[in-house]
mmCIF file of C-alpha atoms and ligand atoms in Angstrom:
data_model
loop_
_atom_site.group_PDB
_atom_site.id
_atom_site.type_symbol
_atom_site.label_atom_id
_atom_site.label_comp_id
_atom_site.label_asym_id
_atom_site.label_seq_id
_atom_site.Cartn_x
_atom_site.Cartn_y
_atom_site.Cartn_z
ATOM 1 C CA MET A 1 -153.745 -68.893 -11.712
ATOM 2 C CA ALA A 2 -153.763 -69.072 -15.500
ATOM 3 C CA PHE A 3 -156.947 -68.382 -17.436
ATOM 4 C CA PRO A 4 -157.554 -70.172 -20.713
ATOM 5 C CA ASP A 5 -157.289 -68.178 -23.931
ATOM 6 C CA ARG A 6 -160.557 -66.713 -25.073
ATOM 7 C CA ALA A 7 -162.457 -68.025 -28.068
ATOM 8 C CA PRO A 8 -160.235 -71.014 -28.826
ATOM 9 C CA ALA A 9 -160.159 -72.070 -32.473
ATOM 10 C CA SER A 10 -161.547 -75.503 -31.696
ATOM 11 C CA HIS A 11 -163.743 -76.981 -28.981
ATOM 12 C CA ILE A 12 -164.263 -80.480 -27.826
ATOM 13 C CA ALA A 13 -167.988 -81.220 -27.576
ATOM 14 C CA ALA A 14 -169.433 -84.335 -25.930
ATOM 15 C CA GLY A 15 -168.098 -87.243 -27.948
ATOM 16 C CA SER A 16 -167.015 -85.244 -30.976
ATOM 17 C CA ILE A 17 -164.388 -82.768 -32.125
ATOM 18 C CA ARG A 18 -165.876 -79.387 -33.023
ATOM 19 C CA ALA A 19 -163.633 -77.729 -35.590
ATOM 20 C CA SER A 20 -165.251 -74.299 -35.637
ATOM 21 C CA LYS A 21 -166.210 -71.620 -33.170
ATOM 22 C CA PRO A 22 -169.492 -72.434 -31.409
ATOM 23 C CA VAL A 23 -172.583 -70.507 -32.502
ATOM 24 C CA VAL A 24 -174.152 -70.235 -29.050
ATOM 25 C CA CYS A 25 -171.745 -72.112 -26.767
ATOM 26 C CA ALA A 26 -169.728 -75.312 -26.967
ATOM 27 C CA ARG A 27 -171.719 -77.364 -24.464
ATOM 28 C CA PHE A 28 -175.193 -76.685 -25.819
ATOM 29 C CA ASP A 29 -174.792 -75.941 -29.539
ATOM 30 C CA ASP A 30 -176.235 -79.347 -30.426
ATOM 31 C CA ALA A 31 -179.003 -79.328 -27.815
ATOM 32 C CA GLY A 32 -182.198 -80.897 -29.143
ATOM 33 C CA ALA A 33 -180.470 -82.503 -32.153
ATOM 34 C CA CYS A 34 -181.821 -85.880 -31.027
ATOM 35 C CA GLY A 35 -185.387 -84.640 -31.579
ATOM 36 C CA LYS A 36 -186.366 -85.027 -27.935
ATOM 37 C CA ARG A 37 -188.247 -82.156 -26.260
ATOM 38 C CA ILE A 38 -185.826 -80.326 -24.014
ATOM 39 C CA ARG A 39 -185.780 -77.084 -22.086
ATOM 40 C CA LEU A 40 -182.823 -74.707 -22.127
ATOM 41 C CA GLY A 41 -182.371 -71.826 -19.716
ATOM 42 C CA ILE A 42 -180.872 -68.487 -20.696
ATOM 43 C CA MET A 43 -179.564 -66.233 -17.956
ATOM 44 C CA GLY A 44 -178.852 -62.750 -19.215
ATOM 45 C CA GLY A 45 -177.021 -60.108 -17.257
ATOM 46 C CA THR A 46 -174.134 -57.704 -17.121
ATOM 47 C CA PHE A 47 -172.245 -59.996 -14.739
ATOM 48 C CA ASP A 48 -169.971 -57.187 -13.570
ATOM 49 C CA PRO A 49 -168.890 -59.430 -11.840
ATOM 50 C CA ILE A 50 -170.760 -62.760 -11.784
ATOM 51 C CA HIS A 51 -171.501 -63.836 -8.190
ATOM 52 C CA VAL A 52 -172.979 -66.659 -6.133
ATOM 53 C CA GLY A 53 -176.465 -65.098 -6.367
ATOM 54 C CA HIS A 54 -176.466 -65.580 -10.163
ATOM 55 C CA LEU A 55 -175.089 -69.114 -9.940
ATOM 56 C CA ALA A 56 -177.385 -70.330 -7.160
ATOM 57 C CA CYS A 57 -180.412 -68.795 -8.848
ATOM 58 C CA ALA A 58 -179.601 -70.468 -12.191
ATOM 59 C CA GLU A 59 -179.019 -73.823 -10.524
ATOM 60 C CA GLN A 60 -182.273 -73.702 -8.597
ATOM 61 C CA VAL A 61 -184.294 -72.692 -11.661
ATOM 62 C CA ARG A 62 -182.588 -75.434 -13.688
ATOM 63 C CA GLU A 63 -183.658 -78.011 -11.136
ATOM 64 C CA ALA A 64 -187.180 -76.679 -10.579
ATOM 65 C CA PHE A 65 -188.027 -76.361 -14.296
ATOM 66 C CA GLY A 66 -186.227 -79.504 -15.475
ATOM 67 C CA LEU A 67 -183.819 -77.590 -17.722
ATOM 68 C CA GLU A 68 -181.173 -79.459 -19.683
ATOM 69 C CA GLY A 69 -178.764 -76.641 -18.973
ATOM 70 C CA VAL A 70 -178.390 -72.920 -18.444
ATOM 71 C CA ILE A 71 -176.538 -70.629 -20.824
ATOM 72 C CA PHE A 72 -175.109 -67.500 -19.231
ATOM 73 C CA MET A 73 -175.239 -64.609 -21.667
ATOM 74 C CA PRO A 74 -173.144 -61.587 -20.670
ATOM 75 C CA ALA A 75 -174.484 -58.411 -22.270
ATOM 76 C CA GLY A 76 -172.216 -56.650 -24.757
ATOM 77 C CA ASP A 77 -173.450 -53.102 -24.427
ATOM 78 C CA PRO A 78 -176.163 -53.076 -21.769
ATOM 79 C CA TRP A 79 -178.266 -50.041 -22.731
ATOM 80 C CA MET A 80 -179.978 -49.956 -19.354
ATOM 81 C CA LYS A 81 -176.638 -49.536 -17.594
ATOM 82 C CA ARG A 82 -175.444 -46.579 -19.623
ATOM 83 C CA GLY A 83 -174.320 -43.770 -17.393
ATOM 84 C CA ARG A 84 -171.961 -45.939 -15.405
ATOM 85 C CA GLY A 85 -168.737 -47.396 -16.757
ATOM 86 C CA VAL A 86 -169.365 -51.087 -17.393
ATOM 87 C CA THR A 87 -166.278 -53.316 -17.297
ATOM 88 C CA ASP A 88 -164.864 -54.473 -20.635
ATOM 89 C CA ALA A 89 -167.021 -57.269 -22.101
ATOM 90 C CA GLU A 90 -164.063 -59.645 -22.509
ATOM 91 C CA ALA A 91 -163.200 -59.407 -18.812
ATOM 92 C CA ARG A 92 -166.844 -60.008 -17.814
ATOM 93 C CA PHE A 93 -166.983 -62.967 -20.208
ATOM 94 C CA ASP A 94 -163.733 -64.435 -18.812
ATOM 95 C CA MET A 95 -165.181 -64.297 -15.301
ATOM 96 C CA VAL A 96 -168.458 -65.943 -16.358
ATOM 97 C CA LYS A 97 -166.634 -68.651 -18.294
ATOM 98 C CA ALA A 98 -164.366 -69.418 -15.326
ATOM 99 C CA ALA A 99 -167.291 -69.390 -12.870
ATOM 100 C CA VAL A 100 -169.388 -71.923 -14.816
ATOM 101 C CA ALA A 101 -166.544 -74.206 -15.949
ATOM 102 C CA ASP A 102 -167.026 -76.822 -13.234
ATOM 103 C CA ASN A 103 -170.757 -77.318 -13.849
ATOM 104 C CA PRO A 104 -171.506 -79.487 -16.916
ATOM 105 C CA ARG A 105 -175.077 -78.071 -16.937
ATOM 106 C CA PHE A 106 -173.831 -74.498 -17.364
ATOM 107 C CA ASP A 107 -171.995 -72.709 -20.145
ATOM 108 C CA ALA A 108 -171.209 -69.144 -21.201
ATOM 109 C CA SER A 109 -172.117 -67.664 -24.588
ATOM 110 C CA ARG A 110 -170.382 -64.909 -26.554
ATOM 111 C CA LEU A 111 -173.470 -64.289 -28.680
ATOM 112 C CA GLU A 112 -174.258 -60.861 -27.226
ATOM 113 C CA ILE A 113 -170.722 -59.633 -26.740
ATOM 114 C CA ASP A 114 -169.766 -60.535 -30.318
ATOM 115 C CA ARG A 115 -172.726 -58.598 -31.701
ATOM 116 C CA CYS A 116 -172.118 -54.929 -32.381
ATOM 117 C CA GLY A 117 -174.358 -52.268 -30.950
ATOM 118 C CA LYS A 118 -176.753 -52.263 -28.050
ATOM 119 C CA THR A 119 -177.857 -55.480 -26.389
ATOM 120 C CA TYR A 120 -181.560 -56.239 -26.696
ATOM 121 C CA THR A 121 -182.974 -59.471 -25.291
ATOM 122 C CA VAL A 122 -185.352 -59.864 -28.212
ATOM 123 C CA ASP A 123 -182.444 -60.016 -30.696
ATOM 124 C CA THR A 124 -180.729 -62.690 -28.614
ATOM 125 C CA LEU A 125 -183.871 -64.782 -28.343
ATOM 126 C CA ARG A 126 -184.474 -64.479 -32.094
ATOM 127 C CA ALA A 127 -180.931 -65.733 -32.739
ATOM 128 C CA LEU A 128 -181.384 -68.632 -30.308
ATOM 129 C CA ARG A 129 -184.769 -69.541 -31.822
ATOM 130 C CA ALA A 130 -183.182 -69.558 -35.286
ATOM 131 C CA HIS A 131 -180.348 -71.784 -34.072
ATOM 132 C CA TYR A 132 -182.284 -74.392 -32.096
ATOM 133 C CA PRO A 133 -184.877 -76.816 -33.472
ATOM 134 C CA GLU A 134 -188.517 -76.472 -32.392
ATOM 135 C CA ASN A 135 -188.252 -79.237 -29.819
ATOM 136 C CA VAL A 136 -185.994 -76.966 -27.740
ATOM 137 C CA GLU A 137 -188.033 -74.773 -25.458
ATOM 138 C CA LEU A 138 -186.317 -71.610 -24.229
ATOM 139 C CA TYR A 139 -186.625 -70.342 -20.651
ATOM 140 C CA PHE A 140 -185.385 -66.817 -20.107
ATOM 141 C CA ILE A 141 -184.326 -66.457 -16.479
ATOM 142 C CA SER A 142 -184.169 -63.048 -14.919
ATOM 143 C CA GLY A 143 -184.332 -61.430 -11.521
ATOM 144 C CA ALA A 144 -187.864 -60.238 -10.874
ATOM 145 C CA ASP A 145 -186.423 -56.727 -10.531
ATOM 146 C CA ALA A 146 -185.076 -56.857 -14.073
ATOM 147 C CA LEU A 147 -188.174 -58.539 -15.468
ATOM 148 C CA GLN A 148 -190.335 -55.888 -13.897
ATOM 149 C CA HIS A 149 -189.052 -53.579 -16.579
ATOM 150 C CA ILE A 150 -190.037 -56.047 -19.288
ATOM 151 C CA LEU A 151 -192.728 -53.746 -20.544
ATOM 152 C CA GLU A 152 -190.065 -51.158 -21.298
ATOM 153 C CA TRP A 153 -188.084 -53.599 -23.427
ATOM 154 C CA ARG A 154 -188.099 -53.303 -27.162
ATOM 155 C CA ASP A 155 -190.603 -55.811 -28.595
ATOM 156 C CA ALA A 156 -191.557 -57.103 -25.144
ATOM 157 C CA ASP A 157 -194.495 -59.080 -26.571
ATOM 158 C CA GLU A 158 -192.178 -60.926 -28.916
ATOM 159 C CA VAL A 159 -189.836 -61.731 -26.024
ATOM 160 C CA GLY A 160 -192.819 -63.398 -24.353
ATOM 161 C CA ARG A 161 -193.576 -65.424 -27.480
ATOM 162 C CA LEU A 162 -190.000 -66.568 -28.086
ATOM 163 C CA ALA A 163 -189.348 -67.803 -24.557
ATOM 164 C CA ARG A 164 -191.003 -68.657 -21.312
ATOM 165 C CA LEU A 165 -190.011 -66.120 -18.714
ATOM 166 C CA VAL A 166 -188.915 -67.044 -15.207
ATOM 167 C CA ALA A 167 -188.843 -64.175 -12.731
ATOM 168 C CA VAL A 168 -186.689 -64.980 -9.724
ATOM 169 C CA THR A 169 -187.365 -63.009 -6.580
ATOM 170 C CA ARG A 170 -184.472 -61.854 -4.416
ATOM 171 C CA PRO A 171 -184.372 -59.969 -1.120
ATOM 172 C CA GLY A 172 -184.924 -56.260 -1.459
ATOM 173 C CA TYR A 173 -186.522 -56.496 -4.912
ATOM 174 C CA GLU A 174 -190.020 -57.748 -4.166
ATOM 175 C CA ILE A 175 -192.793 -57.319 -6.716
ATOM 176 C CA ASP A 176 -196.298 -56.665 -5.445
ATOM 177 C CA ASP A 177 -199.232 -58.885 -6.455
ATOM 178 C CA ALA A 178 -200.832 -56.300 -8.704
ATOM 179 C CA ARG A 179 -197.618 -55.961 -10.684
ATOM 180 C CA LYS A 180 -197.251 -59.754 -10.933
ATOM 181 C CA ARG A 181 -200.812 -60.035 -12.277
ATOM 182 C CA TYR A 182 -200.125 -57.251 -14.763
ATOM 183 C CA MET A 183 -196.925 -58.944 -15.961
ATOM 184 C CA ARG A 184 -198.732 -62.264 -16.379
ATOM 185 C CA THR A 185 -201.640 -60.888 -18.327
ATOM 186 C CA HIS A 186 -200.128 -58.108 -20.395
ATOM 187 C CA GLY A 187 -200.155 -58.535 -24.170
ATOM 188 C CA GLY A 188 -198.152 -61.458 -25.471
ATOM 189 C CA ILE A 189 -196.394 -62.057 -22.186
ATOM 190 C CA ARG A 190 -198.316 -65.092 -21.149
ATOM 191 C CA HIS A 191 -195.662 -67.254 -19.629
ATOM 192 C CA VAL A 192 -194.137 -65.461 -16.673
ATOM 193 C CA SER A 193 -193.448 -67.902 -13.850
ATOM 194 C CA MET A 194 -192.482 -66.467 -10.482
ATOM 195 C CA PHE A 195 -189.815 -68.450 -8.705
ATOM 196 C CA GLU A 196 -188.697 -67.903 -5.145
ATOM 197 C CA ALA A 197 -185.048 -68.908 -4.951
ATOM 198 C CA THR A 198 -183.216 -69.458 -1.693
ATOM 199 C CA ALA A 199 -182.397 -65.890 -0.795
ATOM 200 C CA LEU A 200 -178.951 -64.479 -1.517
ATOM 201 C CA ALA A 201 -178.889 -60.738 -1.118
ATOM 202 C CA VAL A 202 -175.630 -60.270 -3.012
ATOM 203 C CA SER A 203 -175.361 -57.845 -5.930
ATOM 204 C CA SER A 204 -172.565 -56.902 -8.320
ATOM 205 C CA THR A 205 -172.943 -53.264 -7.262
ATOM 206 C CA ASP A 206 -172.206 -54.213 -3.676
ATOM 207 C CA LEU A 207 -169.246 -56.373 -4.733
ATOM 208 C CA ARG A 208 -167.704 -53.578 -6.817
ATOM 209 C CA GLU A 209 -168.039 -51.249 -3.864
ATOM 210 C CA LYS A 210 -166.474 -53.796 -1.537
ATOM 211 C CA VAL A 211 -163.424 -54.202 -3.802
ATOM 212 C CA ARG A 212 -163.122 -50.455 -4.228
ATOM 213 C CA SER A 213 -163.026 -49.950 -0.479
ATOM 214 C CA GLY A 214 -160.620 -52.852 0.095
ATOM 215 C CA ARG A 215 -163.128 -55.220 1.731
ATOM 216 C CA SER A 216 -163.292 -58.969 1.180
ATOM 217 C CA ILE A 217 -165.504 -60.594 -1.470
ATOM 218 C CA ARG A 218 -164.390 -64.104 -0.553
ATOM 219 C CA TYR A 219 -167.268 -66.643 -0.681
ATOM 220 C CA LEU A 220 -169.497 -64.125 -2.474
ATOM 221 C CA VAL A 221 -167.924 -64.991 -5.837
ATOM 222 C CA PRO A 222 -166.240 -68.252 -6.907
ATOM 223 C CA GLN A 223 -162.559 -68.217 -5.951
ATOM 224 C CA VAL A 224 -161.483 -68.153 -9.636
ATOM 225 C CA VAL A 225 -163.463 -64.946 -10.052
ATOM 226 C CA ALA A 226 -161.947 -63.381 -6.925
ATOM 227 C CA ASP A 227 -158.475 -64.312 -8.252
ATOM 228 C CA TYR A 228 -159.234 -62.795 -11.659
ATOM 229 C CA ILE A 229 -160.471 -59.539 -10.101
ATOM 230 C CA GLU A 230 -157.316 -59.354 -8.019
ATOM 231 C CA GLN A 231 -154.959 -60.174 -10.910
ATOM 232 C CA GLN A 232 -156.592 -57.750 -13.327
ATOM 233 C CA GLY A 233 -156.988 -55.022 -10.717
ATOM 234 C CA LEU A 234 -160.703 -54.656 -11.454
ATOM 235 C CA TYR A 235 -163.044 -52.405 -9.463
ATOM 236 C CA ARG A 236 -160.309 -50.629 -7.540
ATOM 237 C CA GLU A 237 -161.482 -47.260 -8.730
ATOM 238 C CA ALA A 238 -164.949 -45.753 -8.588
ATOM 239 C CA CYS A 239 -166.965 -46.454 -11.746
ATOM 240 C CA ARG A 240 -166.916 -43.653 -14.239
ATOM 241 C CA PRO A 241 -169.455 -43.216 -17.006
ATOM 242 C CA ALA A 242 -168.176 -44.784 -20.237
HETATM 243 P P1 LIG B 301 -175.800 -54.801 -10.624
HETATM 244 O O1 LIG B 301 -175.818 -54.555 -9.141
HETATM 245 O O2 LIG B 301 -174.595 -54.273 -11.321
HETATM 246 O O3 LIG B 301 -177.088 -54.440 -11.301
HETATM 247 P P2 LIG B 301 -176.607 -57.562 -10.352
HETATM 248 O O4 LIG B 301 -176.075 -58.222 -9.130
HETATM 249 O O5 LIG B 301 -178.031 -57.106 -10.319
HETATM 250 O O6 LIG B 301 -175.642 -56.387 -10.772
HETATM 251 P P3 LIG B 301 -176.861 -58.343 -13.065
HETATM 252 O O7 LIG B 301 -175.739 -58.736 -13.954
HETATM 253 O O8 LIG B 301 -177.478 -56.999 -13.229
HETATM 254 O O9 LIG B 301 -176.346 -58.524 -11.544
HETATM 255 O O10 LIG B 301 -177.977 -59.457 -13.026
HETATM 256 C C1 LIG B 301 -178.196 -60.435 -13.985
HETATM 257 C C2 LIG B 301 -179.509 -61.112 -13.631
HETATM 258 O O11 LIG B 301 -179.364 -61.794 -12.371
HETATM 259 C C3 LIG B 301 -180.651 -60.110 -13.432
HETATM 260 O O12 LIG B 301 -181.823 -60.705 -13.961
HETATM 261 C C4 LIG B 301 -180.734 -59.950 -11.938
HETATM 262 O O13 LIG B 301 -182.022 -59.580 -11.511
HETATM 263 C C5 LIG B 301 -180.354 -61.356 -11.456
HETATM 264 N N1 LIG B 301 -179.735 -61.357 -10.133
HETATM 265 C C6 LIG B 301 -178.723 -60.605 -9.714
HETATM 266 N N2 LIG B 301 -178.388 -60.866 -8.448
HETATM 267 C C7 LIG B 301 -179.220 -61.850 -8.032
HETATM 268 C C8 LIG B 301 -179.394 -62.562 -6.782
HETATM 269 N N3 LIG B 301 -178.647 -62.292 -5.720
HETATM 270 N N4 LIG B 301 -180.366 -63.498 -6.741
HETATM 271 C C9 LIG B 301 -181.158 -63.731 -7.828
HETATM 272 N N5 LIG B 301 -181.049 -63.094 -9.012
HETATM 273 C C10 LIG B 301 -180.093 -62.166 -9.128
HETATM 274 MG MG1 LIG B 302 -178.790 -55.745 -11.718
#
């Protein structure tokens, strides 16, 4: 199947013609412009590749927290994944874009992949806070396993001030109660909500390994993503450090 060109010169937003490249993403660039209080979710990740675990988790958090939409934010240069070869950012973005296309409450943003250098969540949240008016509340959605390392992030306290944090639990990555309490009470991180999503024990690591060894990933990723992986020949070889 054909994939649309990346970064088209113009985008059609709800009811209007957008002549320039979106700042965050086409569907939600104008979120909050009406002055109404709204909540926007941000789902960061490497998405190498995006899978049904990411999508189901985002959808369930969107519903549970009354979010207007969820913006998927593929990392440009994920510093925490150095040491293994991460797939080209454009290919990861293409897969995310294709995977979210049929859900009007989802969109994909190029914000992190268009920024040079390492990807830090705090920089992304600062950029989003500068873009959106105050009536837009940001919810940063992350697997509890990833959020567990929040205290290692650069400017973790500021991350907690810029957005509410939603830690989604998934099988095999449980966080004990003491750690949860610590995350909730540490420094500026006052807004960590734990959310138990319907369990999907799929991971990108497992999917890459499946493709490499010639096994099926059907139903574990959207069909458009499976087609893209096949067409581009992704993950056929073992990952090598970049
Ligand atoms: P990898 O195995 O390469 O680390 P991953 O499957 O963990 O990939 P990431 O891109 O690292 O995917 O994850 C992006 C975010 O989605 C992280 O916050 C991660 O914790 C969360 N996440 C990943 N898989 C799931 C899942 N099955 N259910 C809920 N959250 C998930
Ligand atoms: Mg991961």
